[in-house]
Amino acid sequence: MILAITRAVSPAIERCEITFAAPGPIDYQRAVSQHSAYERALRDAGCLHQRLPAADQHPDGVFVEDAAIVLDEIAVITRPGAASRRGEVTSVASLLSNYRPLAGIQNPGTLDGGDVLVSGKTVFVGRSGRSNAAGIRQLENIITPLGYRLCVVAIRDCLHLKSAATLIGDGLILADESRVDTRAFAGHQVISVAAGEADAANALRAGKRVLLNASGERTRERLAARGIETVAVENDELAKADGGLTCCSLLLEIDTGVKP
Ligand code: CIR
């Protein structure tokens, strides 16, 4: 069973970090309603759902993906690249400790979960403005003994690796090739997003479905033609906070003790 962890949108979302989005107001109520629809899409895809409460002191807390990297064997609690976000990890760590042993990234390392794309035993990490060499090295030292191979990926003009490339099936990556060097994805098949649909590259695989940004209509047709089941999800309000679909959840396999 897949557990989807989310966090409610902070009423202080207006004070979030912004690096790439155009400056402008964020409509809190609209963000809440789009976020609820996103959570519903995860439940409809068969996920169990657990929501952490929002906090005023964590404007970016809704983007739970950045706080941890969850593998089958362990959860690595990050040290986010933005200092304003470091306090977000405590509640995520506390919840994840129910499901996985924990490890952590330490100062001077920084790492955002949005930079980490896990495909089987290969862990791709974007070298971004948020994830530094020390953080990436620490992650490698934690996961190598568990049989994982870490591979650094060059990205440009985006916040995180997964802004530009996401895993949408076994060995299958959806990418905006103008922002990520896809040569790094050796042994994987890469599907490009349709022209003008860069935001569609941040898609979220949940069980047999792929949640896709509603603005990516032609990319959606491209995936449908390959037999991939997609669900269109509106995300334009949190996109004003540089947030995409993967950012708003942590998905992990858990044992509920119930036989399928
Ligand atoms: C930030 O700049 O940290 C947030 N405003 C957006 C984080 C989005 N997270 C993600 O792509 N994984």
mmCIF file of C-alpha atoms and ligand atoms in Angstrom:
data_model
loop_
_atom_site.group_PDB
_atom_site.id
_atom_site.type_symbol
_atom_site.label_atom_id
_atom_site.label_comp_id
_atom_site.label_asym_id
_atom_site.label_seq_id
_atom_site.Cartn_x
_atom_site.Cartn_y
_atom_site.Cartn_z
ATOM 1 C CA MET A 1 0.000 0.000 0.000
ATOM 2 C CA ILE A 2 1.271 3.495 -0.788
ATOM 3 C CA LEU A 3 1.076 6.113 1.951
ATOM 4 C CA ALA A 4 0.838 9.709 0.710
ATOM 5 C CA ILE A 5 2.010 12.286 3.222
ATOM 6 C CA THR A 6 0.930 15.872 2.572
ATOM 7 C CA ARG A 7 0.775 19.048 4.624
ATOM 8 C CA ALA A 8 -1.975 21.645 4.606
ATOM 9 C CA VAL A 9 -1.175 24.936 2.830
ATOM 10 C CA SER A 10 0.172 27.495 5.299
ATOM 11 C CA PRO A 11 -1.942 30.649 5.710
ATOM 12 C CA ALA A 12 1.472 32.368 5.446
ATOM 13 C CA ILE A 13 2.126 30.988 1.924
ATOM 14 C CA GLU A 14 2.525 34.580 0.641
ATOM 15 C CA ARG A 15 5.854 34.702 2.552
ATOM 16 C CA CYS A 16 7.237 31.658 0.697
ATOM 17 C CA GLU A 17 10.608 31.461 -1.039
ATOM 18 C CA ILE A 18 10.404 32.513 -4.697
ATOM 19 C CA THR A 19 13.250 31.933 -7.140
ATOM 20 C CA PHE A 20 11.734 31.397 -10.581
ATOM 21 C CA ALA A 21 8.042 32.305 -10.420
ATOM 22 C CA ALA A 22 6.975 35.824 -11.359
ATOM 23 C CA PRO A 23 6.444 37.908 -8.218
ATOM 24 C CA GLY A 24 2.766 38.436 -7.471
ATOM 25 C CA PRO A 25 0.011 37.665 -4.995
ATOM 26 C CA ILE A 26 -0.913 34.080 -4.144
ATOM 27 C CA ASP A 27 -4.604 33.382 -3.541
ATOM 28 C CA TYR A 28 -4.582 31.269 -0.349
ATOM 29 C CA GLN A 29 -8.151 29.937 -0.750
ATOM 30 C CA ARG A 30 -7.516 28.937 -4.347
ATOM 31 C CA ALA A 31 -4.262 27.236 -3.338
ATOM 32 C CA VAL A 32 -6.139 25.325 -0.611
ATOM 33 C CA SER A 33 -8.832 24.175 -2.996
ATOM 34 C CA GLN A 34 -6.351 23.044 -5.681
ATOM 35 C CA HIS A 35 -4.310 21.294 -2.994
ATOM 36 C CA SER A 36 -7.427 19.456 -1.726
ATOM 37 C CA ALA A 37 -8.164 18.273 -5.269
ATOM 38 C CA TYR A 38 -4.570 17.047 -5.506
ATOM 39 C CA GLU A 39 -4.958 15.093 -2.256
ATOM 40 C CA ARG A 40 -8.208 13.631 -3.589
ATOM 41 C CA ALA A 41 -6.430 12.530 -6.775
ATOM 42 C CA LEU A 42 -3.876 10.690 -4.636
ATOM 43 C CA ARG A 43 -6.619 8.927 -2.657
ATOM 44 C CA ASP A 44 -8.437 8.090 -5.906
ATOM 45 C CA ALA A 45 -5.200 6.560 -7.169
ATOM 46 C CA GLY A 46 -5.398 4.161 -4.202
ATOM 47 C CA CYS A 47 -3.060 5.884 -1.723
ATOM 48 C CA LEU A 48 -3.641 5.992 2.000
ATOM 49 C CA HIS A 49 -3.437 9.625 3.010
ATOM 50 C CA GLN A 50 -2.004 11.343 6.070
ATOM 51 C CA ARG A 51 -1.914 15.162 6.328
ATOM 52 C CA LEU A 52 0.384 17.142 8.594
ATOM 53 C CA PRO A 53 -0.949 20.420 9.979
ATOM 54 C CA ALA A 54 0.163 23.722 8.433
ATOM 55 C CA ALA A 55 2.269 26.158 10.428
ATOM 56 C CA ASP A 56 2.464 29.942 10.219
ATOM 57 C CA GLN A 57 6.217 29.859 10.747
ATOM 58 C CA HIS A 58 6.684 27.556 7.728
ATOM 59 C CA PRO A 59 5.262 29.350 4.678
ATOM 60 C CA ASP A 60 6.679 26.660 2.349
ATOM 61 C CA GLY A 61 5.671 23.703 4.536
ATOM 62 C CA VAL A 62 3.161 22.399 1.979
ATOM 63 C CA PHE A 63 6.137 21.305 -0.146
ATOM 64 C CA VAL A 64 6.848 18.231 1.996
ATOM 65 C CA GLU A 65 8.845 16.518 -0.716
ATOM 66 C CA ASP A 66 11.861 18.661 0.109
ATOM 67 C CA ALA A 67 12.093 17.461 3.716
ATOM 68 C CA ALA A 68 12.966 13.808 3.105
ATOM 69 C CA ILE A 69 14.060 11.135 0.677
ATOM 70 C CA VAL A 70 12.237 7.922 1.432
ATOM 71 C CA LEU A 71 13.727 4.648 0.249
ATOM 72 C CA ASP A 72 12.474 1.146 1.054
ATOM 73 C CA GLU A 73 15.181 0.739 3.704
ATOM 74 C CA ILE A 74 15.523 4.213 5.218
ATOM 75 C CA ALA A 75 14.271 7.789 5.216
ATOM 76 C CA VAL A 76 16.930 10.473 4.816
ATOM 77 C CA ILE A 77 15.865 13.700 6.487
ATOM 78 C CA THR A 78 17.230 16.598 4.486
ATOM 79 C CA ARG A 79 18.772 19.905 5.439
ATOM 80 C CA PRO A 80 16.931 22.191 2.975
ATOM 81 C CA GLY A 81 18.974 24.655 0.958
ATOM 82 C CA ALA A 82 16.757 27.584 1.941
ATOM 83 C CA ALA A 83 17.491 28.476 5.587
ATOM 84 C CA SER A 84 13.857 29.562 6.067
ATOM 85 C CA ARG A 85 12.766 25.960 5.406
ATOM 86 C CA ARG A 86 15.010 24.061 7.830
ATOM 87 C CA GLY A 87 12.411 23.881 10.596
ATOM 88 C CA GLU A 88 9.991 21.987 8.346
ATOM 89 C CA VAL A 89 11.865 18.723 8.684
ATOM 90 C CA THR A 90 11.107 18.047 12.373
ATOM 91 C CA SER A 91 7.448 17.097 11.962
ATOM 92 C CA VAL A 92 8.176 15.134 8.783
ATOM 93 C CA ALA A 93 10.930 13.185 10.567
ATOM 94 C CA SER A 94 8.638 12.443 13.468
ATOM 95 C CA LEU A 95 5.942 11.015 11.177
ATOM 96 C CA LEU A 96 8.393 9.067 9.028
ATOM 97 C CA SER A 97 10.007 7.478 12.086
ATOM 98 C CA ASN A 98 6.856 5.339 12.327
ATOM 99 C CA TYR A 99 7.707 3.742 8.995
ATOM 100 C CA ARG A 100 11.475 3.847 8.433
ATOM 101 C CA PRO A 101 14.782 4.112 10.324
ATOM 102 C CA LEU A 102 16.022 7.684 9.887
ATOM 103 C CA ALA A 103 19.299 9.177 8.695
ATOM 104 C CA GLY A 104 19.994 12.864 8.160
ATOM 105 C CA ILE A 105 21.946 15.420 6.146
ATOM 106 C CA GLN A 106 24.146 17.545 8.427
ATOM 107 C CA ASN A 107 25.641 21.041 8.237
ATOM 108 C CA PRO A 108 27.399 22.095 5.957
ATOM 109 C CA GLY A 109 25.451 19.812 3.639
ATOM 110 C CA THR A 110 22.235 21.008 2.040
ATOM 111 C CA LEU A 111 19.841 18.863 0.053
ATOM 112 C CA ASP A 112 16.238 19.324 -1.104
ATOM 113 C CA GLY A 113 14.112 16.259 -1.828
ATOM 114 C CA GLY A 114 13.016 17.948 -5.062
ATOM 115 C CA ASP A 115 16.507 17.312 -6.398
ATOM 116 C CA VAL A 116 16.362 13.563 -5.841
ATOM 117 C CA LEU A 117 14.830 11.187 -8.360
ATOM 118 C CA VAL A 118 14.874 7.546 -7.321
ATOM 119 C CA SER A 119 14.628 4.862 -9.995
ATOM 120 C CA GLY A 120 15.117 1.384 -8.560
ATOM 121 C CA LYS A 121 18.622 1.275 -7.127
ATOM 122 C CA THR A 122 19.763 4.394 -9.014
ATOM 123 C CA VAL A 123 19.414 7.746 -7.295
ATOM 124 C CA PHE A 124 19.724 10.764 -9.613
ATOM 125 C CA VAL A 125 20.534 14.035 -7.851
ATOM 126 C CA GLY A 126 20.395 17.497 -9.395
ATOM 127 C CA ARG A 127 23.174 19.886 -8.514
ATOM 128 C CA SER A 128 20.999 22.929 -7.924
ATOM 129 C CA GLY A 129 21.041 26.155 -5.981
ATOM 130 C CA ARG A 130 19.557 24.141 -3.080
ATOM 131 C CA SER A 131 21.621 20.928 -3.014
ATOM 132 C CA ASN A 132 25.362 21.387 -2.499
ATOM 133 C CA ALA A 133 28.306 19.041 -2.994
ATOM 134 C CA ALA A 134 28.537 18.237 0.744
ATOM 135 C CA GLY A 135 24.844 17.309 0.916
ATOM 136 C CA ILE A 136 25.097 15.124 -2.170
ATOM 137 C CA ARG A 137 28.209 13.391 -0.782
ATOM 138 C CA GLN A 138 26.488 12.729 2.546
ATOM 139 C CA LEU A 139 23.509 11.218 0.730
ATOM 140 C CA GLU A 140 25.851 9.005 -1.272
ATOM 141 C CA ASN A 141 27.586 7.811 1.911
ATOM 142 C CA ILE A 142 24.226 6.907 3.443
ATOM 143 C CA ILE A 143 22.787 5.040 0.463
ATOM 144 C CA THR A 144 25.818 3.305 -1.073
ATOM 145 C CA PRO A 145 26.002 0.632 1.681
ATOM 146 C CA LEU A 146 22.321 -0.084 0.944
ATOM 147 C CA GLY A 147 23.177 -0.982 -2.650
ATOM 148 C CA TYR A 148 22.211 2.300 -4.336
ATOM 149 C CA ARG A 149 24.227 4.158 -6.962
ATOM 150 C CA LEU A 150 24.133 7.952 -6.932
ATOM 151 C CA CYS A 151 24.381 9.838 -10.193
ATOM 152 C CA VAL A 152 24.674 13.650 -10.364
ATOM 153 C CA VAL A 153 22.614 15.351 -13.079
ATOM 154 C CA ALA A 154 23.224 18.810 -14.541
ATOM 155 C CA ILE A 155 20.187 21.099 -14.651
ATOM 156 C CA ARG A 156 19.620 24.718 -15.691
ATOM 157 C CA ASP A 157 16.965 27.401 -15.273
ATOM 158 C CA CYS A 158 14.958 25.476 -12.702
ATOM 159 C CA LEU A 159 14.678 25.108 -8.957
ATOM 160 C CA HIS A 160 15.163 21.358 -8.694
ATOM 161 C CA LEU A 161 15.959 18.311 -10.799
ATOM 162 C CA LYS A 162 12.339 17.177 -10.589
ATOM 163 C CA SER A 163 11.142 20.538 -11.920
ATOM 164 C CA ALA A 164 12.528 19.227 -15.228
ATOM 165 C CA ALA A 165 12.429 15.418 -15.032
ATOM 166 C CA THR A 166 10.324 12.855 -13.187
ATOM 167 C CA LEU A 167 9.918 9.084 -13.151
ATOM 168 C CA ILE A 168 6.540 8.140 -14.620
ATOM 169 C CA GLY A 169 7.020 4.382 -15.001
ATOM 170 C CA ASP A 170 9.625 1.670 -14.503
ATOM 171 C CA GLY A 171 12.713 2.952 -16.312
ATOM 172 C CA LEU A 172 10.632 5.726 -17.890
ATOM 173 C CA ILE A 173 11.371 9.421 -17.407
ATOM 174 C CA LEU A 174 9.328 12.411 -18.545
ATOM 175 C CA ALA A 175 11.603 15.397 -19.167
ATOM 176 C CA ASP A 176 11.857 18.940 -20.381
ATOM 177 C CA GLU A 177 15.119 18.494 -22.261
ATOM 178 C CA SER A 178 15.796 22.234 -22.391
ATOM 179 C CA ARG A 179 16.463 22.217 -18.616
ATOM 180 C CA VAL A 180 18.061 18.865 -17.878
ATOM 181 C CA ASP A 181 20.895 16.917 -19.459
ATOM 182 C CA THR A 182 19.050 13.677 -20.200
ATOM 183 C CA ARG A 183 22.272 11.891 -21.167
ATOM 184 C CA ALA A 184 22.568 11.220 -17.437
ATOM 185 C CA PHE A 185 19.562 8.895 -17.595
ATOM 186 C CA ALA A 186 21.450 5.988 -19.169
ATOM 187 C CA GLY A 187 19.415 2.795 -19.271
ATOM 188 C CA HIS A 188 16.164 4.783 -19.108
ATOM 189 C CA GLN A 189 13.686 5.683 -21.774
ATOM 190 C CA VAL A 190 13.019 9.427 -21.923
ATOM 191 C CA ILE A 191 9.779 10.984 -23.158
ATOM 192 C CA SER A 192 9.952 14.723 -23.831
ATOM 193 C CA VAL A 193 7.171 17.055 -22.824
ATOM 194 C CA ALA A 194 5.349 18.754 -25.696
ATOM 195 C CA ALA A 195 6.704 22.142 -26.816
ATOM 196 C CA GLY A 196 5.526 24.968 -24.563
ATOM 197 C CA GLU A 197 4.533 22.570 -21.745
ATOM 198 C CA ALA A 198 7.640 22.732 -19.528
ATOM 199 C CA ASP A 199 5.581 22.475 -16.311
ATOM 200 C CA ALA A 200 4.278 19.055 -17.363
ATOM 201 C CA ALA A 201 7.749 17.583 -16.711
ATOM 202 C CA ASN A 202 6.971 17.651 -12.995
ATOM 203 C CA ALA A 203 4.567 14.689 -13.007
ATOM 204 C CA LEU A 204 3.777 12.424 -10.073
ATOM 205 C CA ARG A 205 3.556 8.663 -10.392
ATOM 206 C CA ALA A 206 1.056 7.295 -7.869
ATOM 207 C CA GLY A 207 0.509 3.557 -8.267
ATOM 208 C CA LYS A 208 -0.702 2.898 -11.802
ATOM 209 C CA ARG A 209 -1.605 6.545 -12.465
ATOM 210 C CA VAL A 210 0.420 9.599 -13.303
ATOM 211 C CA LEU A 211 -0.782 12.962 -12.014
ATOM 212 C CA LEU A 212 -0.002 15.531 -14.681
ATOM 213 C CA ASN A 213 -0.220 19.303 -14.642
ATOM 214 C CA ALA A 214 -3.554 20.264 -16.220
ATOM 215 C CA SER A 215 -1.749 22.739 -18.463
ATOM 216 C CA GLY A 216 0.072 19.869 -20.187
ATOM 217 C CA GLU A 217 -2.721 18.781 -22.530
ATOM 218 C CA ARG A 218 -0.519 17.770 -25.472
ATOM 219 C CA THR A 219 1.943 15.968 -23.201
ATOM 220 C CA ARG A 220 -1.048 14.128 -21.770
ATOM 221 C CA GLU A 221 -2.044 12.994 -25.264
ATOM 222 C CA ARG A 222 1.535 11.872 -25.837
ATOM 223 C CA LEU A 223 1.413 9.684 -22.713
ATOM 224 C CA ALA A 224 -2.084 8.382 -23.479
ATOM 225 C CA ALA A 225 -0.820 7.227 -26.884
ATOM 226 C CA ARG A 226 1.652 5.031 -24.982
ATOM 227 C CA GLY A 227 -1.066 3.618 -22.770
ATOM 228 C CA ILE A 228 -0.110 5.624 -19.681
ATOM 229 C CA GLU A 229 -3.084 6.542 -17.490
ATOM 230 C CA THR A 230 -2.903 10.195 -16.479
ATOM 231 C CA VAL A 231 -4.996 12.439 -14.246
ATOM 232 C CA ALA A 232 -4.995 16.185 -14.922
ATOM 233 C CA VAL A 233 -4.419 18.228 -11.755
ATOM 234 C CA GLU A 234 -4.688 22.039 -11.525
ATOM 235 C CA ASN A 235 -1.643 23.532 -9.824
ATOM 236 C CA ASP A 236 -1.306 27.075 -11.117
ATOM 237 C CA GLU A 237 -1.757 28.716 -7.692
ATOM 238 C CA LEU A 238 1.076 26.852 -5.922
ATOM 239 C CA ALA A 239 3.128 27.237 -9.120
ATOM 240 C CA LYS A 240 3.273 30.923 -8.133
ATOM 241 C CA ALA A 241 5.301 29.667 -5.141
ATOM 242 C CA ASP A 242 7.592 27.633 -7.459
ATOM 243 C CA GLY A 243 5.758 24.457 -6.410
ATOM 244 C CA GLY A 244 4.820 21.541 -8.668
ATOM 245 C CA LEU A 245 3.031 18.224 -8.242
ATOM 246 C CA THR A 246 5.810 16.101 -6.780
ATOM 247 C CA CYS A 247 6.636 18.815 -4.210
ATOM 248 C CA CYS A 248 3.352 18.459 -2.364
ATOM 249 C CA SER A 249 3.675 14.856 -1.188
ATOM 250 C CA LEU A 250 5.961 12.124 0.026
ATOM 251 C CA LEU A 251 4.894 8.706 -1.242
ATOM 252 C CA LEU A 252 6.126 5.580 0.475
ATOM 253 C CA GLU A 253 5.327 1.919 0.374
ATOM 254 C CA ILE A 254 4.045 0.725 3.758
ATOM 255 C CA ASP A 255 2.913 -2.597 5.108
ATOM 256 C CA THR A 256 -0.646 -2.378 6.443
ATOM 257 C CA GLY A 257 -0.733 -6.051 7.348
ATOM 258 C CA VAL A 258 -3.696 -6.470 4.978
ATOM 259 C CA LYS A 259 -3.164 -9.102 2.285
ATOM 260 C CA PRO A 260 -4.159 -7.833 -1.202
HETATM 261 C C1 CIR B 1 10.860 26.921 -2.354
HETATM 262 O O1 CIR B 1 11.373 27.809 -3.043
HETATM 263 O O2 CIR B 1 11.525 26.208 -1.607
HETATM 264 C C2 CIR B 1 9.362 26.728 -2.442
HETATM 265 N N1 CIR B 1 8.735 28.003 -2.626
HETATM 266 C C3 CIR B 1 9.000 25.787 -3.548
HETATM 267 C C4 CIR B 1 9.517 24.404 -3.317
HETATM 268 C C5 CIR B 1 9.081 23.462 -4.375
HETATM 269 N N2 CIR B 1 9.526 22.158 -4.094
HETATM 270 C C6 CIR B 1 9.899 21.286 -4.994
HETATM 271 O O3 CIR B 1 10.004 21.592 -6.174
HETATM 272 N N3 CIR B 1 10.262 20.096 -4.591
#
